[in-house]
Structure formats: structure tokens, C-alpha cells
PDB file of C-alpha atoms and ligand atoms in Angstrom:
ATOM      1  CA  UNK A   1      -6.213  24.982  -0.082  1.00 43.00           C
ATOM      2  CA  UNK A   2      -2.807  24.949  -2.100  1.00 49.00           C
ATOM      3  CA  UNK A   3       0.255  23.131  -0.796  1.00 47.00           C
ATOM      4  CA  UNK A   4       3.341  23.947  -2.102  1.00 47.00           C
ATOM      5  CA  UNK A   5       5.033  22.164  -4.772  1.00 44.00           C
ATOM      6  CA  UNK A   6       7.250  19.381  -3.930  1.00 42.00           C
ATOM      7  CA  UNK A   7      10.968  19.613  -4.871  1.00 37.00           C
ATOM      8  CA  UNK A   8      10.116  17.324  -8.130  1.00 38.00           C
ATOM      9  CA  UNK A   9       6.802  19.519  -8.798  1.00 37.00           C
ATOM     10  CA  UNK A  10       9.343  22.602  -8.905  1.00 40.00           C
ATOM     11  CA  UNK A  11      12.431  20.693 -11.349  1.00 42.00           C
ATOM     12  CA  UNK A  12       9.319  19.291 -13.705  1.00 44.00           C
ATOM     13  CA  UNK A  13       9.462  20.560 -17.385  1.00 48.00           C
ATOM     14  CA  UNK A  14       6.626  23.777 -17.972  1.00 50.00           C
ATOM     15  CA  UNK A  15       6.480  23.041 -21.678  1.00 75.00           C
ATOM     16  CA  UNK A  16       3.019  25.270 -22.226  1.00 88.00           C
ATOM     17  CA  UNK A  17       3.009  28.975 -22.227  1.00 92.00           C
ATOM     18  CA  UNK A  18      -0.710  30.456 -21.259  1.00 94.00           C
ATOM     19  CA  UNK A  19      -1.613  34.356 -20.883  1.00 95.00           C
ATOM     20  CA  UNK A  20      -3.353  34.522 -17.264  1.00 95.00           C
ATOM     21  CA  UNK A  21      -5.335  37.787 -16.077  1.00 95.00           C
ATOM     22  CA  UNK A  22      -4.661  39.358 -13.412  1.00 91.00           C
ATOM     23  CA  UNK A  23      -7.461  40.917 -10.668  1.00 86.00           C
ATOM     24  CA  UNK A  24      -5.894  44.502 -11.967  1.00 88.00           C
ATOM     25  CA  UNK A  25      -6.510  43.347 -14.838  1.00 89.00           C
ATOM     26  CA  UNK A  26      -2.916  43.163 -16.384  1.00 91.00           C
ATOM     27  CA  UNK A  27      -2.065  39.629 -18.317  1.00 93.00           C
ATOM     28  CA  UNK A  28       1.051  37.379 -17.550  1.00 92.00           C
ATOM     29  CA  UNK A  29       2.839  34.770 -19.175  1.00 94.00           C
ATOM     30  CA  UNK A  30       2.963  32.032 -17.378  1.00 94.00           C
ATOM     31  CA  UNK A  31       4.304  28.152 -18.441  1.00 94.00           C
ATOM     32  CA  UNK A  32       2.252  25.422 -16.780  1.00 93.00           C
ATOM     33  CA  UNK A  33       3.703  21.841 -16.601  1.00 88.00           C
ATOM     34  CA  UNK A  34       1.237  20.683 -18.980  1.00 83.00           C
ATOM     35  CA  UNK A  35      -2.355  20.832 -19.795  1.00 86.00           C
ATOM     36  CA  UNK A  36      -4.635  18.428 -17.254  1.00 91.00           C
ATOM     37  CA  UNK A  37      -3.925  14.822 -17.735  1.00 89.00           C
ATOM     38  CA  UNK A  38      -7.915  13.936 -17.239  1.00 91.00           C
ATOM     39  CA  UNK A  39     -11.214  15.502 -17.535  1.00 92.00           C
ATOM     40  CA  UNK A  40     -12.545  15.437 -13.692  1.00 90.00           C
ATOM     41  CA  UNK A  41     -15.662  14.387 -14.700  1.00 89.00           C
ATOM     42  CA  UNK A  42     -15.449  11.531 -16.918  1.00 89.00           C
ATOM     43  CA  UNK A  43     -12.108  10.743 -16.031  1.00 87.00           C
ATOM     44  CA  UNK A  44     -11.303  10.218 -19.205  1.00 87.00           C
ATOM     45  CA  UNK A  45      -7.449  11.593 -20.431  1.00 83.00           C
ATOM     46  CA  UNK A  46      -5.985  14.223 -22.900  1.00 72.00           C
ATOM     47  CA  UNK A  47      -8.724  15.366 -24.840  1.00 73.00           C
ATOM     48  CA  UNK A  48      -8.748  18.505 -23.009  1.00 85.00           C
ATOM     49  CA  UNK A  49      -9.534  21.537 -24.607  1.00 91.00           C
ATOM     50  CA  UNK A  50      -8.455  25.261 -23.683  1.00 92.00           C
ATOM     51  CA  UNK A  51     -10.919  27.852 -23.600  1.00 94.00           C
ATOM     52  CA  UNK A  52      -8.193  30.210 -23.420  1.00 93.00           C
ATOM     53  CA  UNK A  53      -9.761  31.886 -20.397  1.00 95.00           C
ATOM     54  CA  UNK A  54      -6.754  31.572 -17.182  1.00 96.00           C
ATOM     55  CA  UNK A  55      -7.066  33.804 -13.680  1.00 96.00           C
ATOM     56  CA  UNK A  56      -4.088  34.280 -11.690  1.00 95.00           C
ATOM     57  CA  UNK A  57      -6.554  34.234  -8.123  1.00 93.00           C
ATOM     58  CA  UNK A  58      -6.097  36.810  -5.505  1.00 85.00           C
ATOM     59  CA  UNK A  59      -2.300  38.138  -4.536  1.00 84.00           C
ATOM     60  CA  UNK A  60       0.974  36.062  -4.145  1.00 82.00           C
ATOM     61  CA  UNK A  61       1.679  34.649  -1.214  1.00 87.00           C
ATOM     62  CA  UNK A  62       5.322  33.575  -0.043  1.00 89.00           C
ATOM     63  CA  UNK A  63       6.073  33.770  -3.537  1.00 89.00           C
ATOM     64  CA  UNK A  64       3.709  31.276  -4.686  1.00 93.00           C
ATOM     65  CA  UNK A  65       0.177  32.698  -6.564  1.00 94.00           C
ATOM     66  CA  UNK A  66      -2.918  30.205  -7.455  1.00 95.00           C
ATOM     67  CA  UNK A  67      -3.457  30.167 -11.548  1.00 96.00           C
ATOM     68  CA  UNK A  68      -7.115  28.385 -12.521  1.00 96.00           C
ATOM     69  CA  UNK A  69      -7.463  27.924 -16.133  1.00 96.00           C
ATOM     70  CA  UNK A  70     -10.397  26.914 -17.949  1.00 96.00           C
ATOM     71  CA  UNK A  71     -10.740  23.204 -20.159  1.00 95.00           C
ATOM     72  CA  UNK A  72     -13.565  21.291 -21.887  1.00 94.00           C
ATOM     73  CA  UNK A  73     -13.501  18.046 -22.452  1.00 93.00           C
ATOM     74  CA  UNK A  74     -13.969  17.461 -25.782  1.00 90.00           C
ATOM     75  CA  UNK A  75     -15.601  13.724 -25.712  1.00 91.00           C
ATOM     76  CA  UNK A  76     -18.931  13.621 -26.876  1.00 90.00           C
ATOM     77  CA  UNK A  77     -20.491  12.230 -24.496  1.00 90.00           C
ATOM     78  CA  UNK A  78     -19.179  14.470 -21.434  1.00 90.00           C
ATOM     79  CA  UNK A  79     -18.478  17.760 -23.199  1.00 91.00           C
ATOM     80  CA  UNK A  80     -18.019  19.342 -19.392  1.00 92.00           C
ATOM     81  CA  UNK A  81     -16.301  22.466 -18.785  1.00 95.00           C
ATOM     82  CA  UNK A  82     -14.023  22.310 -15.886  1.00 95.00           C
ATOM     83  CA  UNK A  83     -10.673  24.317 -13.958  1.00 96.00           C
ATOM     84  CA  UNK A  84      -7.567  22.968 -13.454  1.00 95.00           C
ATOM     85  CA  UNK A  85      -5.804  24.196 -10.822  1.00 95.00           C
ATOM     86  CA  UNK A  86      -1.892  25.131 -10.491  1.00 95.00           C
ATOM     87  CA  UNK A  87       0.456  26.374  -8.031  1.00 95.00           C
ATOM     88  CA  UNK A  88       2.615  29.849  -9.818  1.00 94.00           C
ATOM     89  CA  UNK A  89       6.395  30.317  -8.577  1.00 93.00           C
ATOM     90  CA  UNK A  90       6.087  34.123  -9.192  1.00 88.00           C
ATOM     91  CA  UNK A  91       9.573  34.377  -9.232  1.00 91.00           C
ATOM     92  CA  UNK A  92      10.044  31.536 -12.057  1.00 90.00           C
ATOM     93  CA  UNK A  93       6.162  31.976 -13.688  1.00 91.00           C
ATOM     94  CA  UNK A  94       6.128  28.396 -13.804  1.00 92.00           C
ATOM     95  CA  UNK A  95       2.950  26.785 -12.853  1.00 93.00           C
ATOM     96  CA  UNK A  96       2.315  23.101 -11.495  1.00 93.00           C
ATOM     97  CA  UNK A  97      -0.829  20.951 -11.697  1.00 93.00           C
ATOM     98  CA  UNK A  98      -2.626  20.763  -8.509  1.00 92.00           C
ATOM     99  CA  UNK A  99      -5.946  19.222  -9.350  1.00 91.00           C
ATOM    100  CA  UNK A 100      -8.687  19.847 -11.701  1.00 93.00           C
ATOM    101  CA  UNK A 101     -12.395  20.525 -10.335  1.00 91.00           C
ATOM    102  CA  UNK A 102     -15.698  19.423 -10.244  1.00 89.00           C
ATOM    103  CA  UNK A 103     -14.274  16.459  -8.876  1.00 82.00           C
ATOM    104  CA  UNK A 104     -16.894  13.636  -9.906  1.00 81.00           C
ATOM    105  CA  UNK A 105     -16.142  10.240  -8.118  1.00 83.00           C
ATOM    106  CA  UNK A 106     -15.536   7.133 -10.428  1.00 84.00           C
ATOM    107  CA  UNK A 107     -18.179   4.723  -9.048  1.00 89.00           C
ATOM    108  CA  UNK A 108     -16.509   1.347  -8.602  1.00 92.00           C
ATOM    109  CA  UNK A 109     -18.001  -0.504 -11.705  1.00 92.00           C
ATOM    110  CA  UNK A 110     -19.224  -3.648  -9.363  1.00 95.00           C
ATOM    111  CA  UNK A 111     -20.040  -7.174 -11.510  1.00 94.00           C
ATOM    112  CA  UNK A 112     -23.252  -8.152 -12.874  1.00 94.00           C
ATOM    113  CA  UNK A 113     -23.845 -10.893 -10.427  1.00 94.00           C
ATOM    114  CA  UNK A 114     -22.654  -8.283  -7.473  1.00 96.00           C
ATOM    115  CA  UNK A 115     -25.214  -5.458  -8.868  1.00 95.00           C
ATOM    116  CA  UNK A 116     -28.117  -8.262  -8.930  1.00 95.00           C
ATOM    117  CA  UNK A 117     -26.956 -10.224  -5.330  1.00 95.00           C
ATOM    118  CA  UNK A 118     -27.767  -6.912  -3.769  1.00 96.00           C
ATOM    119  CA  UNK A 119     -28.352  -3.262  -5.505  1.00 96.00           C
ATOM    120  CA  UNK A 120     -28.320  -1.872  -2.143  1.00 97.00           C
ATOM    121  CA  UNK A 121     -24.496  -2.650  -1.295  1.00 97.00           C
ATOM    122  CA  UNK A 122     -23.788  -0.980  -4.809  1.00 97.00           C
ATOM    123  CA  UNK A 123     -25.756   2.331  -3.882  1.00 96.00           C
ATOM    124  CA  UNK A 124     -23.798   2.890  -0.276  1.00 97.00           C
ATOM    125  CA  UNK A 125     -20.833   1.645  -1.647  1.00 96.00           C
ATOM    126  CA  UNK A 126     -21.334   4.289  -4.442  1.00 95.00           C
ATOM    127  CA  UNK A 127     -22.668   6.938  -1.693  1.00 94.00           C
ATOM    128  CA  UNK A 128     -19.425   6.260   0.826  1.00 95.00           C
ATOM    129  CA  UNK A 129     -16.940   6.674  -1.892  1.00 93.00           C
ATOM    130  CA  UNK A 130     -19.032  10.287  -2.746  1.00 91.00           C
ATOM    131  CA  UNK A 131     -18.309  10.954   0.927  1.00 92.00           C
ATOM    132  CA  UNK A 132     -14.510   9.969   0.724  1.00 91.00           C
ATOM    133  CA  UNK A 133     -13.622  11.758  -2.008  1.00 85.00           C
ATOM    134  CA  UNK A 134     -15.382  14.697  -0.411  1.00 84.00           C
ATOM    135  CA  UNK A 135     -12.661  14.056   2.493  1.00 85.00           C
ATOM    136  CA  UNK A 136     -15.530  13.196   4.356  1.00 90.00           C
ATOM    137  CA  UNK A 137     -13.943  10.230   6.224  1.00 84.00           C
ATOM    138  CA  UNK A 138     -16.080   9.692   9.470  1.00 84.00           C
ATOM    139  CA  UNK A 139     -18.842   9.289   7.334  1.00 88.00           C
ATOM    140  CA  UNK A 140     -17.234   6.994   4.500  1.00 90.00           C
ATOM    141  CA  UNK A 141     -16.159   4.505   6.876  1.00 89.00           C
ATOM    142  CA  UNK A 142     -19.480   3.741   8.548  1.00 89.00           C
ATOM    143  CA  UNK A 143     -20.723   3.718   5.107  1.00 93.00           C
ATOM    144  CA  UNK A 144     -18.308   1.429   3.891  1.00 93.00           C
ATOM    145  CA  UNK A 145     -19.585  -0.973   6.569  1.00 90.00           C
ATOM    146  CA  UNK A 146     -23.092  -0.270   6.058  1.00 91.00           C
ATOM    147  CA  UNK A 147     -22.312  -1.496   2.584  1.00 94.00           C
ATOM    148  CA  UNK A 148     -20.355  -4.854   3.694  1.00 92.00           C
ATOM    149  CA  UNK A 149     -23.431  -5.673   5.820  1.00 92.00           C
ATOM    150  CA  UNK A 150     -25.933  -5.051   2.841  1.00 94.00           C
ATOM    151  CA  UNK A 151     -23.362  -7.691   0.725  1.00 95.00           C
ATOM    152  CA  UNK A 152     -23.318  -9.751   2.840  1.00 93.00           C
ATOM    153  CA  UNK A 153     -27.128 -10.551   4.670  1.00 94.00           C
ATOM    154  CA  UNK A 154     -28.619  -9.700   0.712  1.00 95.00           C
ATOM    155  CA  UNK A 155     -26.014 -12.719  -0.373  1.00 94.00           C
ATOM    156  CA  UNK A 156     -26.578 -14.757   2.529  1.00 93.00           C
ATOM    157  CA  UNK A 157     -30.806 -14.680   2.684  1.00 94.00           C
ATOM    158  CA  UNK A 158     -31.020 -15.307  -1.057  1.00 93.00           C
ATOM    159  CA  UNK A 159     -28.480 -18.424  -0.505  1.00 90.00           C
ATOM    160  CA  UNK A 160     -30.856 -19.644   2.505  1.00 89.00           C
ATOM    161  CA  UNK A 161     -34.711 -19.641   2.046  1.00 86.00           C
ATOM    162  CA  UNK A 162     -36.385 -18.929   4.543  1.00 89.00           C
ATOM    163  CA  UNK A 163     -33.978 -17.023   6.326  1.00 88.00           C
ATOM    164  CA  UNK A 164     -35.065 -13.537   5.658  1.00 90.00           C
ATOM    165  CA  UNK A 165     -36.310 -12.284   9.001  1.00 90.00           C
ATOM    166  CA  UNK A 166     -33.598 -13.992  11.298  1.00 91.00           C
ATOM    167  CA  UNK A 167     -30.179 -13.225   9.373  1.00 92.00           C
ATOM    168  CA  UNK A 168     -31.680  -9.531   8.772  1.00 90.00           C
ATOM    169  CA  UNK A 169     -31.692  -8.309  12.321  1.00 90.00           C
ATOM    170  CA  UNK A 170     -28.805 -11.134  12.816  1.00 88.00           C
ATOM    171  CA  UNK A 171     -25.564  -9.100  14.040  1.00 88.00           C
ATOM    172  CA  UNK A 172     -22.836  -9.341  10.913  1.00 87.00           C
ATOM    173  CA  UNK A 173     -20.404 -10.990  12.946  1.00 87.00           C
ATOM    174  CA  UNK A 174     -22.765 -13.832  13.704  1.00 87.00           C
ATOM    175  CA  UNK A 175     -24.076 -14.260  10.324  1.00 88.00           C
ATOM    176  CA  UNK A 176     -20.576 -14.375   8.726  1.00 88.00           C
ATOM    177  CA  UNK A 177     -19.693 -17.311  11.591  1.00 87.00           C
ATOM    178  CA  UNK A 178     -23.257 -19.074  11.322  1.00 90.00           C
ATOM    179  CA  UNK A 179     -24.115 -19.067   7.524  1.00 89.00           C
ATOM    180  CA  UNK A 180     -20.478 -19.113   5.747  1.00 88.00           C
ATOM    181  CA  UNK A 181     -19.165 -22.814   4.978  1.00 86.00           C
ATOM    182  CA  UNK A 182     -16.304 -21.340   2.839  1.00 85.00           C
ATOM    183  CA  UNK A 183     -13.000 -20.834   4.870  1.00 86.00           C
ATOM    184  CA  UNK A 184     -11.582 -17.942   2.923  1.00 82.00           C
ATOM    185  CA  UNK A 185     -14.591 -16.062   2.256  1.00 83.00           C
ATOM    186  CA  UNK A 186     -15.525 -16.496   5.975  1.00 85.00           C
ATOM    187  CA  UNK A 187     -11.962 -15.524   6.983  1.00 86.00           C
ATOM    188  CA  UNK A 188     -11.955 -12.487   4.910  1.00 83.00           C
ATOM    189  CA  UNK A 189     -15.518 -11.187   5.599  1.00 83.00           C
ATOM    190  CA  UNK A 190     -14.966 -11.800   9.046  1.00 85.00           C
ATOM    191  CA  UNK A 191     -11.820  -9.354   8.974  1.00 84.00           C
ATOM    192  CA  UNK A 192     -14.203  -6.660   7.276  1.00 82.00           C
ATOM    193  CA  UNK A 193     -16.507  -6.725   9.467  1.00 81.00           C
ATOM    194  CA  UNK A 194     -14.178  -6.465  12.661  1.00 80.00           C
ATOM    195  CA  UNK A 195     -12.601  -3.472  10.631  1.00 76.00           C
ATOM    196  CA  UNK A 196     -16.184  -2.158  10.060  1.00 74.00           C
ATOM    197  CA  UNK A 197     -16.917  -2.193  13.226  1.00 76.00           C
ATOM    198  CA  UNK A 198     -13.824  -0.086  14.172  1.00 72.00           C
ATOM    199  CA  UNK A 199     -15.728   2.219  11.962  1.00 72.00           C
ATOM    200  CA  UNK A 200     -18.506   2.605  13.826  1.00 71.00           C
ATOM    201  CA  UNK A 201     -17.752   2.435  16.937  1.00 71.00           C
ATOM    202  CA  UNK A 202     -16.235   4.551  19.534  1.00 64.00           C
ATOM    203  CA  UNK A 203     -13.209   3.134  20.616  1.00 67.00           C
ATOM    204  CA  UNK A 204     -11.148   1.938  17.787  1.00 71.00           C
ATOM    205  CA  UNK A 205      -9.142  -1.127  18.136  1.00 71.00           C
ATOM    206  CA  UNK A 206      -7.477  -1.851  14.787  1.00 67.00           C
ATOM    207  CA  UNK A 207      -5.405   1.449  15.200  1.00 70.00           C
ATOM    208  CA  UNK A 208      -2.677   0.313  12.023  1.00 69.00           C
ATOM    209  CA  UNK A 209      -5.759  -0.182   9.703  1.00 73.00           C
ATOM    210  CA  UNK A 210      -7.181   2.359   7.867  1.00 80.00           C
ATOM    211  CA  UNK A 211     -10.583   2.532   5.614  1.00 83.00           C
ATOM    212  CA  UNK A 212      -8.433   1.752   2.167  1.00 87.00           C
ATOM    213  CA  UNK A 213      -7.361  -2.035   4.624  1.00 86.00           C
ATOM    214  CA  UNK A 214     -11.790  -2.239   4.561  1.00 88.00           C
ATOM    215  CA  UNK A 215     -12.344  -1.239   1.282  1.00 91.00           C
ATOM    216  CA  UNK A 216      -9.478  -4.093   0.206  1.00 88.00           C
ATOM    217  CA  UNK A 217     -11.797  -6.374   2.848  1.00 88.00           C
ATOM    218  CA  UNK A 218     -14.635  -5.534   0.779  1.00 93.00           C
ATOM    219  CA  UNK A 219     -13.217  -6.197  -2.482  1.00 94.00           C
ATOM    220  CA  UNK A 220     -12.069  -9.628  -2.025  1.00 90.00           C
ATOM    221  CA  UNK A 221     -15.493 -10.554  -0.083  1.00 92.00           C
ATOM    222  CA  UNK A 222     -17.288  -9.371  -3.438  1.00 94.00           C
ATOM    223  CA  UNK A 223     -15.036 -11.154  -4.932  1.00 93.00           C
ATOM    224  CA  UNK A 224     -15.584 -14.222  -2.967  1.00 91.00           C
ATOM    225  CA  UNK A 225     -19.316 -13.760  -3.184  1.00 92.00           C
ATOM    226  CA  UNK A 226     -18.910 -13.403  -7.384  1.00 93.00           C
ATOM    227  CA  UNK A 227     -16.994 -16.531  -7.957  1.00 91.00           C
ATOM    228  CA  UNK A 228     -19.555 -18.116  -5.874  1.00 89.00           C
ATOM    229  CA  UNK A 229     -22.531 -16.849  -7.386  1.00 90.00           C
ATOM    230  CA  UNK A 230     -20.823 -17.777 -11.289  1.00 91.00           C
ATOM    231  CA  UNK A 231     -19.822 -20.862 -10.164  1.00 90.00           C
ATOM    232  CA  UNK A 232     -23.222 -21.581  -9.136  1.00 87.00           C
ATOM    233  CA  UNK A 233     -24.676 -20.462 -12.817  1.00 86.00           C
ATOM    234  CA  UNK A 234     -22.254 -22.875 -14.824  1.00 88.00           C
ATOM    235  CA  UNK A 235     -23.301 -25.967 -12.709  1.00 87.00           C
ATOM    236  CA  UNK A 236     -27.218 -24.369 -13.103  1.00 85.00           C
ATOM    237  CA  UNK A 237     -26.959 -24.110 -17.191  1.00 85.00           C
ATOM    238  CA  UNK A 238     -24.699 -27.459 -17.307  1.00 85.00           C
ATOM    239  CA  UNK A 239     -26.034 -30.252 -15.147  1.00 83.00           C
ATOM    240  CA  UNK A 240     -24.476 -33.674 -14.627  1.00 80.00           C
ATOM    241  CA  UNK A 241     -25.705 -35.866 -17.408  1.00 75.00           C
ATOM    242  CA  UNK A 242     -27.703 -38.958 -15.809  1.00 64.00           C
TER     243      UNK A 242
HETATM  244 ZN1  LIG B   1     -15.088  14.437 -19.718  1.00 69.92          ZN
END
């Protein structure tokens, strides 16, 4: 659970003095390198408020003892209490920011014409970065490509009436190759979904890629898909004069 500090976690300034308990009881000084940065629920920064309530957890170990001390954010609209972990050099009582917890995912804020091309992409996208942030990687990735699919067929059926029942049980691949006129967008979908597919499958064949190389995949195939869909509204509200 606590890795030890790095060489430039150990020469950073501790610049705040807190009084930690003890299990036995007895209170410490110790100087943390700051109070947290951001509340881990809002994620929004430095209105973080002590409670004045620090535990020095359980007994050192190779010199190094975990502190939690207790915030609140002070924002109206969160108000959340939450611990912020550090990392104690016994030896020095200096105390290094580790992370703060419960860890709320920021939910990728997706576009207005993303959110209304499909609402489903938006909720797995939303779900799979829950499960990454949760370290939960074998099941973000798939869900990551569950997500590009949903984009994609939701975009693709309400582009091409009619379509519905063909491009849904349609595999991606083919879809991307039979429906997309665009070059780039059908370039870079096309790359998602072969990285996707690494995702879900068994043998993995894009070893140098990684789930942040789909989620980058994803992001500039929504972004495709938005200018596309705005484009389309401009020429809709301003038609050629006759
Ligand atoms: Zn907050």
C-alpha cells in the first residue's frame, strides 16, 4: 500500500507542522509537505480544511510510518470529508503526500452532440474509467471498447436510415470499413477498434500499445464524430439561399 518516497519526495520542503496520535496514544509532531493539493472528490484544489484529527497508523516499518490526516473540503457544493495520506521518515518526522481518499473518478465531460449521438458510449465510457481508476485494468479495457462500439454503430445508424438491424449485429471492423466515407475518421476508428480488440481478446497483438494509446483512439474518433455532427447543424440552421 505505501511506496517509499522518491529521492525528490524526501529533499521536498515540510512547511506544515501537525500533532498526529499515536495507537498508544502518545501525540507527535510531525511536518507534512503541505496540506492536499485537491479534494478527492470534487477534484477541486486548496480549499481544504483541517479537522485537526491526524493518526500515525500501525508501527514503523524500515523507518518509514503511514500518517492519515483528516480534511473537508470546504466548497459548498461538495463539503466531503476525506484522508490524505503521507509517508513519515521517523527518523526526520517529515511526512510526504501519497494520495488522498475516497478517490471519486472525474467523468470525462463528453460534448453535447457526443452525449445526444449516443448516451450509451457516455455511460461505459464513464463505467470503464470507474474500473481504471479502481486499477481494475482487464475490465477497463474491454469496457473501453464496448464504449468505441456503442460510438460508433449509435453514430453510424442515426447517419443511415434504415440501417438499424444490419450495422447493430455488424462486426465494428466492418462497419467502420463499410459505412465511413471520411479518411481520417475511418483511419483513426479503425486503429481503435484493432486496439479494442486486443482488449478483448486472448492473444494480444499490439504488445507496445497500452489502454491510455485506445482511450487517445477514442478521443479523436469522438472528436471526429463531433465536428461531423456540428458541421452538419450549421449547414441544417443555414441553408444555401436559392
Ligand atoms: Zn470537494
Amino acid at each position: 500500500m505505501w511506496a517509499k518516497p522518491t529521492v525528490e519526495g524526501e529533499k521536498m520542503a515540510s512547511n506544515i507542522s501537525v500533532s498526529a496520535k499515536e495507537t498508544n496514544g502518545e501525540q507527535h509532531v510531525v511536518y507534512i509537505d503541505g496540506p492536499p493539493q485537491e479534494c478527492p472528490v470534487c477534484h477541486r484544489g486548496q480549499r481544504a480544511e483541517s479537522t485537526g484529527v491526524n493518526y500515525l497508523i500501525g508501527k514503523p516499518k524500515e523507518g518509514f510510518q503511514a500518517l492519515e490526516c483528516i480534511y473537508r473540503c470546504i466548497f459548498e457544493d461538495c463539503e466531503r470529508t476525506f484522508i490524505s495520506q503521507y509517508l513519515v521518515k521517523k527518523s526526520e518526522r517529515k511526512g510526504r503526500f501519497i494520495r488522498s481518499l475516497p478517490e471519486a473518478t472525474q467523468k470525462r465531460a463528453w460534448d453535447d452532440a457526443i452525449k445526444a449521438v449516443s448516451p450509451e458510449f457516455v455511460g461505459i465510457y464513464h463505467q470503464s474509467q470507474t474500473a481504471e481508476a479502481k486499477e481494475l485494468d482487464k475490465i477497463a479495457g474491454p469496457g473501453y471498447r464496448k464504449a468505441l462500439e456503442f460510438l460508433i454503430k449509435d453514430w453510424l445508424i442515426a447517419n443511415n436510415v434504415g440501417t438499424e438491424e444490419k450495422i447493430r449485429t455488424m462486426f465494428l471492423g466492418k462497419c467502420i470499413n463499410d459505412y465511413i466515407d471520411e479518411s481520417h475518421i475511418k483511419a483513426v476508428a479503425a486503429r481503435a477498434a484493432w486496439l479494442g480488440n486486443d482488449e478483448t481478446h486472448y492473444y494480444k497483438k499490439w504488445t507496445d500499445k497500452d489502454i491510455n494509446d485506445l482511450k487517445k483512439l477514442i478521443e479523436l474518433t469522438a472528436n471526429w464524430i463531433n465536428i461531423h455532427e456540428l458541421s452538419n447543424s450549421v449547414v441544417k440552421d443555414m441553408p444555401e439561399e436559392s
